[in-house]
Amino acid sequence: MLAFLLRRIVVAIPTVILISIFVFGLQKLLPGDPILAMAGEERDPEVIEFLREKYRMNDPVPVQYLAWVKGALTGDLGISLRTNQPVTELIGQKLPVTIQLAVMALIFALVIGIPAGILSAVKKGTITDYIANVVALSGLSIPNFWLGIMLILLVAVNWQLLPASGYVPPGEDLWLSIKTMLMPAFVLGTALAATLMRHTRSAMLGVLKSDYVRTARAKGLAERRVILKHAFRNALTPIVTLTALLFGELIAGAVLTEQIFTIPGFGKLVVDAVFNRDYAVVQGIVLVTALGFIVMNILADAAYFVLNPRLRKQ
């Protein structure tokens, strides 16, 4: 398994290099000059020149890129142009919040989406199948911001069951932290559950037609064992891939939900950095997000290795 994972990591290295070039290059193409914004209204030439030297803006672009890469390899993603804090520190403060939200949303998606997909495939053509597909289509169609606002009005304002917004670290109060995250996690999880349900249904329909499933049924095995052990296990490969991609998507795409529920996570950090032209923060966020996607894909490959015995013989 180690050799298998090492091959995947070696393949990922060129991807990381290309991403770093792409991220750094795009920042240089953006309009505006953050140094002028930092210099204030007076824009004293001496102050501007000092800031350019401090943040190495006068160096050639290739030199700036190499310096940034050298720092990134040692865990130094630069200094925020707005707050003067290390980018690594900012990301370290915000990323755990979004990871908690993403994990809870993924749990909702898995608990809802996979059983619904299996049931829909097993009951193909029945009323159960049609209801599951209608619910899945609704989950894909309903905007997250609308569902979030409706949940705040009903659950938090009218019924007063959960907090309307905010965030409490798990270290301070675990139960309150979970309660504050339940609604935003449900909002994110329902859309992902719809996608997961449709992919699970499609994978299961293909597997249920296979010869080994028919053979298992011909042997007189219980239908539950045929579905869960023989069919579902062999349908897991595309589901694992999708789950890994969905988790990466949650890390990068929870911006709107975090804004609605005023969660101080990655989303708010991204929005503030873009509006403030804080290049170092934007570069760091995009790089960490891209690395997160790559790590999730490597973990998915590891899961394939466990699930598919044929890979162990390679």
CSV table of C-alpha atoms in Angstrom, one decimal, residues 19-313:
chain,number,residue,atom,x,y,z
A,19,ILE,CA,-1.2,25.3,-9.1
A,20,SER,CA,1.4,27.5,-7.4
A,21,ILE,CA,2.4,29.1,-10.7
A,22,PHE,CA,-1.2,29.6,-11.7
A,23,VAL,CA,-2.2,31.2,-8.3
A,24,PHE,CA,0.8,33.5,-8.1
A,25,GLY,CA,0.5,34.5,-11.8
A,26,LEU,CA,-3.2,35.4,-11.5
A,27,GLN,CA,-2.6,37.6,-8.6
A,28,LYS,CA,-0.2,39.7,-10.7
A,29,LEU,CA,-2.9,40.2,-13.3
A,30,LEU,CA,-5.5,41.6,-10.9
A,31,PRO,CA,-6.2,45.3,-11.3
A,32,GLY,CA,-5.2,47.7,-8.5
A,33,ASP,CA,-2.2,48.2,-6.3
A,34,PRO,CA,-2.5,47.1,-2.6
A,35,ILE,CA,0.6,49.2,-1.7
A,36,LEU,CA,-1.2,52.4,-2.7
A,37,ALA,CA,-4.2,51.3,-0.5
A,38,MET,CA,-1.9,50.7,2.4
A,39,ALA,CA,-0.1,54.0,2.0
A,40,GLY,CA,-3.2,55.9,3.0
A,41,GLU,CA,-4.8,59.0,1.4
A,42,GLU,CA,-1.6,61.1,1.4
A,43,ARG,CA,0.4,58.4,-0.5
A,44,ASP,CA,3.8,59.7,0.5
A,45,PRO,CA,6.3,58.5,-2.1
A,46,GLU,CA,8.8,57.5,0.7
A,47,VAL,CA,6.1,55.4,2.4
A,48,ILE,CA,5.2,53.7,-0.9
A,49,GLU,CA,8.8,52.9,-1.6
A,50,PHE,CA,9.3,51.6,1.9
A,51,LEU,CA,6.3,49.3,1.6
A,52,ARG,CA,7.4,48.1,-1.8
A,53,GLU,CA,10.8,47.1,-0.5
A,54,LYS,CA,9.3,45.6,2.6
A,55,TYR,CA,7.0,43.3,0.7
A,56,ARG,CA,9.5,42.8,-2.2
A,57,MET,CA,7.2,44.3,-4.8
A,58,ASN,CA,10.2,45.8,-6.6
A,59,ASP,CA,11.8,42.4,-7.3
A,60,PRO,CA,11.2,40.7,-10.7
A,61,VAL,CA,8.1,38.5,-10.8
A,62,PRO,CA,10.2,35.2,-11.0
A,63,VAL,CA,12.2,36.3,-8.0
A,64,GLN,CA,9.0,37.0,-6.1
A,65,TYR,CA,7.6,33.6,-7.0
A,66,LEU,CA,10.7,31.7,-6.0
A,67,ALA,CA,10.8,33.6,-2.7
A,68,TRP,CA,7.2,32.8,-2.1
A,69,VAL,CA,7.7,29.1,-2.9
A,70,LYS,CA,10.7,28.9,-0.7
A,71,GLY,CA,8.7,30.4,2.2
A,72,ALA,CA,5.7,28.1,1.5
A,73,LEU,CA,8.0,25.0,1.7
A,74,THR,CA,9.0,26.0,5.2
A,75,GLY,CA,5.4,26.9,6.3
A,76,ASP,CA,5.8,30.7,5.7
A,77,LEU,CA,3.1,31.9,3.3
A,78,GLY,CA,3.9,35.6,3.8
A,79,ILE,CA,2.5,38.5,5.8
A,80,SER,CA,-1.0,39.9,5.4
A,81,LEU,CA,-0.9,43.3,3.7
A,82,ARG,CA,-3.8,44.5,5.7
A,83,THR,CA,-3.4,43.1,9.2
A,84,ASN,CA,0.3,42.5,9.2
A,85,GLN,CA,-0.3,39.0,10.6
A,86,PRO,CA,1.4,35.9,9.2
A,87,VAL,CA,-0.9,34.3,6.6
A,88,THR,CA,-0.2,30.9,8.2
A,89,GLU,CA,-1.6,32.2,11.5
A,90,LEU,CA,-4.7,33.6,9.9
A,91,ILE,CA,-5.4,30.3,8.1
A,92,GLY,CA,-4.7,28.4,11.3
A,93,GLN,CA,-7.4,30.5,13.1
A,94,LYS,CA,-10.1,30.1,10.4
A,95,LEU,CA,-9.5,26.7,8.8
A,96,PRO,CA,-10.6,24.6,11.9
A,97,VAL,CA,-13.9,26.4,11.9
A,98,THR,CA,-14.6,25.6,8.3
A,99,ILE,CA,-13.4,22.0,8.7
A,100,GLN,CA,-15.8,21.5,11.6
A,101,LEU,CA,-18.6,22.8,9.5
A,102,ALA,CA,-17.6,20.6,6.5
A,103,VAL,CA,-17.3,17.5,8.6
A,104,MET,CA,-20.8,18.0,10.1
A,105,ALA,CA,-22.3,18.8,6.7
A,106,LEU,CA,-20.6,15.7,5.2
A,107,ILE,CA,-22.1,13.5,8.0
A,108,PHE,CA,-25.6,14.9,7.1
A,109,ALA,CA,-24.9,14.2,3.4
A,110,LEU,CA,-23.7,10.6,4.0
A,111,VAL,CA,-26.5,9.7,6.4
A,112,ILE,CA,-29.2,11.1,4.1
A,113,GLY,CA,-27.8,10.5,0.6
A,114,ILE,CA,-26.4,7.0,0.7
A,115,PRO,CA,-29.4,5.2,2.3
A,116,ALA,CA,-31.7,7.1,0.0
A,117,GLY,CA,-29.7,6.2,-3.1
A,118,ILE,CA,-29.6,2.5,-2.1
A,119,LEU,CA,-33.3,2.4,-1.4
A,120,SER,CA,-34.1,4.2,-4.7
A,121,ALA,CA,-32.0,1.7,-6.7
A,122,VAL,CA,-33.5,-1.3,-4.9
A,123,LYS,CA,-37.0,0.0,-5.4
A,124,LYS,CA,-36.5,1.2,-9.0
A,125,GLY,CA,-39.7,2.2,-10.7
A,126,THR,CA,-41.8,2.3,-7.6
A,127,ILE,CA,-43.3,5.2,-5.7
A,128,THR,CA,-40.4,5.1,-3.3
A,129,ASP,CA,-38.0,5.7,-6.2
A,130,TYR,CA,-40.0,8.6,-7.6
A,131,ILE,CA,-40.2,10.3,-4.1
A,132,ALA,CA,-36.5,9.9,-3.6
A,133,ASN,CA,-35.7,11.5,-7.0
A,134,VAL,CA,-38.1,14.3,-6.4
A,135,VAL,CA,-36.5,15.0,-3.0
A,136,ALA,CA,-33.1,14.9,-4.5
A,137,LEU,CA,-34.1,17.3,-7.3
A,138,SER,CA,-35.5,19.6,-4.7
A,139,GLY,CA,-32.3,19.5,-2.7
A,140,LEU,CA,-30.3,20.4,-5.8
A,141,SER,CA,-32.7,23.2,-6.8
A,142,ILE,CA,-33.3,25.0,-3.5
A,143,PRO,CA,-30.7,27.7,-3.0
A,144,ASN,CA,-28.6,27.4,0.2
A,145,PHE,CA,-29.1,31.1,1.2
A,146,TRP,CA,-33.0,30.7,1.0
A,147,LEU,CA,-33.0,27.4,3.0
A,148,GLY,CA,-30.6,29.0,5.5
A,149,ILE,CA,-32.8,32.1,6.0
A,150,MET,CA,-36.0,29.9,6.3
A,151,LEU,CA,-34.3,27.7,9.0
A,152,ILE,CA,-33.2,30.7,11.0
A,153,LEU,CA,-36.8,32.1,10.9
A,154,LEU,CA,-38.5,28.8,11.8
A,155,VAL,CA,-36.0,26.9,14.0
A,156,ALA,CA,-34.2,29.8,15.7
A,157,VAL,CA,-36.7,32.7,15.8
A,158,ASN,CA,-40.1,31.0,16.0
A,159,TRP,CA,-39.3,27.7,17.7
A,160,GLN,CA,-36.1,28.9,19.5
A,161,LEU,CA,-34.6,25.4,19.3
A,162,LEU,CA,-31.1,26.4,18.0
A,163,PRO,CA,-28.9,29.6,17.9
A,164,ALA,CA,-29.6,31.7,14.9
A,165,SER,CA,-25.9,32.5,14.2
A,166,GLY,CA,-22.4,32.7,15.6
A,167,TYR,CA,-19.8,30.2,16.5
A,168,VAL,CA,-18.5,28.7,19.7
A,169,PRO,CA,-15.2,26.7,19.6
A,170,PRO,CA,-15.5,23.1,20.7
A,171,GLY,CA,-12.9,23.7,23.3
A,172,GLU,CA,-15.1,26.2,25.1
A,173,ASP,CA,-18.4,24.3,25.0
A,174,LEU,CA,-18.7,21.2,22.8
A,175,TRP,CA,-22.5,20.9,23.0
A,176,LEU,CA,-23.1,24.6,22.2
A,177,SER,CA,-20.6,24.4,19.4
A,178,ILE,CA,-22.5,21.5,17.8
A,179,LYS,CA,-25.8,23.3,18.3
A,180,THR,CA,-24.5,26.5,16.6
A,181,MET,CA,-23.2,24.4,13.6
A,182,LEU,CA,-26.3,22.1,13.2
A,183,MET,CA,-28.3,24.5,10.9
A,184,PRO,CA,-25.5,25.6,8.6
A,185,ALA,CA,-24.3,22.0,8.4
A,186,PHE,CA,-27.8,20.8,7.5
A,187,VAL,CA,-28.1,23.6,4.8
A,188,LEU,CA,-24.8,22.5,3.2
A,189,GLY,CA,-25.4,18.8,3.7
A,190,THR,CA,-28.8,18.7,2.1
A,191,ALA,CA,-27.5,19.8,-1.3
A,192,LEU,CA,-24.6,17.4,-1.1
A,193,ALA,CA,-27.0,14.6,0.0
A,194,ALA,CA,-29.0,15.1,-3.2
A,195,THR,CA,-25.9,14.7,-5.3
A,196,LEU,CA,-24.7,11.7,-3.3
A,197,MET,CA,-28.1,10.1,-3.6
A,198,ARG,CA,-28.2,10.3,-7.4
A,199,HIS,CA,-24.6,8.9,-7.7
A,200,THR,CA,-25.3,6.1,-5.2
A,201,ARG,CA,-28.4,5.2,-7.1
A,202,SER,CA,-26.6,5.1,-10.4
A,203,ALA,CA,-23.7,3.0,-9.1
A,204,MET,CA,-26.1,0.6,-7.4
A,205,LEU,CA,-28.3,0.1,-10.5
A,206,GLY,CA,-25.2,-0.8,-12.4
A,207,VAL,CA,-24.0,-3.3,-9.8
A,208,LEU,CA,-27.4,-4.9,-9.2
A,209,LYS,CA,-27.4,-6.1,-12.8
A,210,SER,CA,-24.1,-7.9,-12.5
A,211,ASP,CA,-23.6,-11.6,-12.6
A,212,TYR,CA,-22.2,-12.0,-9.1
A,213,VAL,CA,-25.3,-10.3,-7.6
A,214,ARG,CA,-27.6,-12.7,-9.5
A,215,THR,CA,-25.4,-15.6,-8.3
A,216,ALA,CA,-25.6,-14.5,-4.7
A,217,ARG,CA,-29.4,-14.3,-5.0
A,218,ALA,CA,-29.5,-17.7,-6.7
A,219,LYS,CA,-27.6,-19.2,-3.7
A,220,GLY,CA,-30.5,-18.1,-1.5
A,221,LEU,CA,-28.6,-15.4,0.5
A,222,ALA,CA,-30.8,-12.9,2.3
A,223,GLU,CA,-31.6,-9.9,0.2
A,224,ARG,CA,-30.2,-7.5,2.9
A,225,ARG,CA,-26.9,-9.3,2.7
A,226,VAL,CA,-26.9,-9.3,-1.1
A,227,ILE,CA,-27.5,-5.5,-1.2
A,228,LEU,CA,-25.1,-4.4,1.6
A,229,LYS,CA,-22.3,-6.9,1.3
A,230,HIS,CA,-22.2,-7.8,-2.4
A,231,ALA,CA,-23.8,-4.9,-4.2
A,232,PHE,CA,-23.0,-1.8,-2.1
A,233,ARG,CA,-19.4,-2.7,-1.4
A,234,ASN,CA,-18.7,-3.0,-5.2
A,235,ALA,CA,-20.6,0.3,-5.8
A,236,LEU,CA,-18.4,2.2,-3.3
A,237,THR,CA,-15.6,3.3,-5.7
A,238,PRO,CA,-17.5,6.2,-7.4
A,239,ILE,CA,-19.1,7.1,-4.1
A,240,VAL,CA,-15.7,7.4,-2.3
A,241,THR,CA,-14.4,9.6,-5.2
A,242,LEU,CA,-17.5,11.8,-4.9
A,243,THR,CA,-17.3,12.1,-1.1
A,244,ALA,CA,-13.6,13.2,-1.3
A,245,LEU,CA,-14.4,15.8,-3.9
A,246,LEU,CA,-17.5,17.0,-1.9
A,247,PHE,CA,-15.4,17.5,1.2
A,248,GLY,CA,-12.9,19.6,-0.7
A,249,GLU,CA,-15.8,21.5,-2.2
A,250,LEU,CA,-17.2,22.2,1.3
A,251,ILE,CA,-13.8,23.6,2.5
A,252,ALA,CA,-13.6,26.0,-0.5
A,253,GLY,CA,-17.3,26.7,-1.1
A,254,ALA,CA,-19.0,27.4,2.2
A,255,VAL,CA,-18.6,31.1,1.7
A,256,LEU,CA,-22.3,32.0,1.4
A,257,THR,CA,-23.5,29.8,4.2
A,258,GLU,CA,-20.8,31.2,6.5
A,259,GLN,CA,-21.9,34.7,5.7
A,260,ILE,CA,-25.6,33.9,6.4
A,261,PHE,CA,-24.9,32.3,9.8
A,262,THR,CA,-22.0,34.7,10.6
A,263,ILE,CA,-19.5,31.9,11.0
A,264,PRO,CA,-15.9,33.3,11.2
A,265,GLY,CA,-14.4,30.6,8.9
A,266,PHE,CA,-12.5,30.3,5.7
A,267,GLY,CA,-15.3,32.0,3.7
A,268,LYS,CA,-15.1,35.3,5.4
A,269,LEU,CA,-11.4,35.3,5.3
A,270,VAL,CA,-11.5,34.8,1.5
A,271,VAL,CA,-14.1,37.5,0.9
A,272,ASP,CA,-12.2,40.1,3.1
A,273,ALA,CA,-8.9,39.2,1.4
A,274,VAL,CA,-10.3,39.6,-2.1
A,275,PHE,CA,-12.0,42.9,-1.4
A,276,ASN,CA,-8.9,44.3,0.4
A,277,ARG,CA,-6.5,43.1,-2.4
A,278,ASP,CA,-4.6,41.2,0.2
A,279,TYR,CA,-2.6,39.1,-2.2
A,280,ALA,CA,-0.6,37.1,0.3
A,281,VAL,CA,-3.7,35.9,2.0
A,282,VAL,CA,-5.5,35.0,-1.2
A,283,GLN,CA,-2.5,33.1,-2.5
A,284,GLY,CA,-2.2,31.2,0.8
A,285,ILE,CA,-5.9,30.3,0.9
A,286,VAL,CA,-6.0,29.1,-2.7
A,287,LEU,CA,-2.8,27.1,-2.2
A,288,VAL,CA,-4.1,25.4,1.0
A,289,THR,CA,-7.5,24.7,-0.6
A,290,ALA,CA,-5.8,23.1,-3.6
A,291,LEU,CA,-3.6,21.0,-1.4
A,292,GLY,CA,-6.7,20.0,0.5
A,293,PHE,CA,-8.3,18.7,-2.7
A,294,ILE,CA,-5.1,16.8,-3.5
A,295,VAL,CA,-4.9,15.2,0.0
A,296,MET,CA,-8.6,14.2,-0.2
A,297,ASN,CA,-7.9,12.5,-3.6
A,298,ILE,CA,-4.9,10.6,-2.2
A,299,LEU,CA,-7.1,9.5,0.7
A,300,ALA,CA,-9.7,8.3,-1.8
A,301,ASP,CA,-7.0,6.3,-3.6
A,302,ALA,CA,-6.1,4.8,-0.2
A,303,ALA,CA,-9.7,3.8,0.3
A,304,TYR,CA,-9.7,2.2,-3.2
A,305,PHE,CA,-6.8,0.1,-2.1
A,306,VAL,CA,-8.6,-1.1,0.9
A,307,LEU,CA,-11.9,-1.7,-1.0
A,308,ASN,CA,-10.5,-3.3,-4.2
A,309,PRO,CA,-8.4,-6.4,-3.6
A,310,ARG,CA,-7.1,-6.3,-7.2
A,311,LEU,CA,-5.1,-3.1,-6.4
A,312,ARG,CA,-3.2,-4.9,-3.7
A,313,LYS,CA,-1.7,-7.3,-6.3
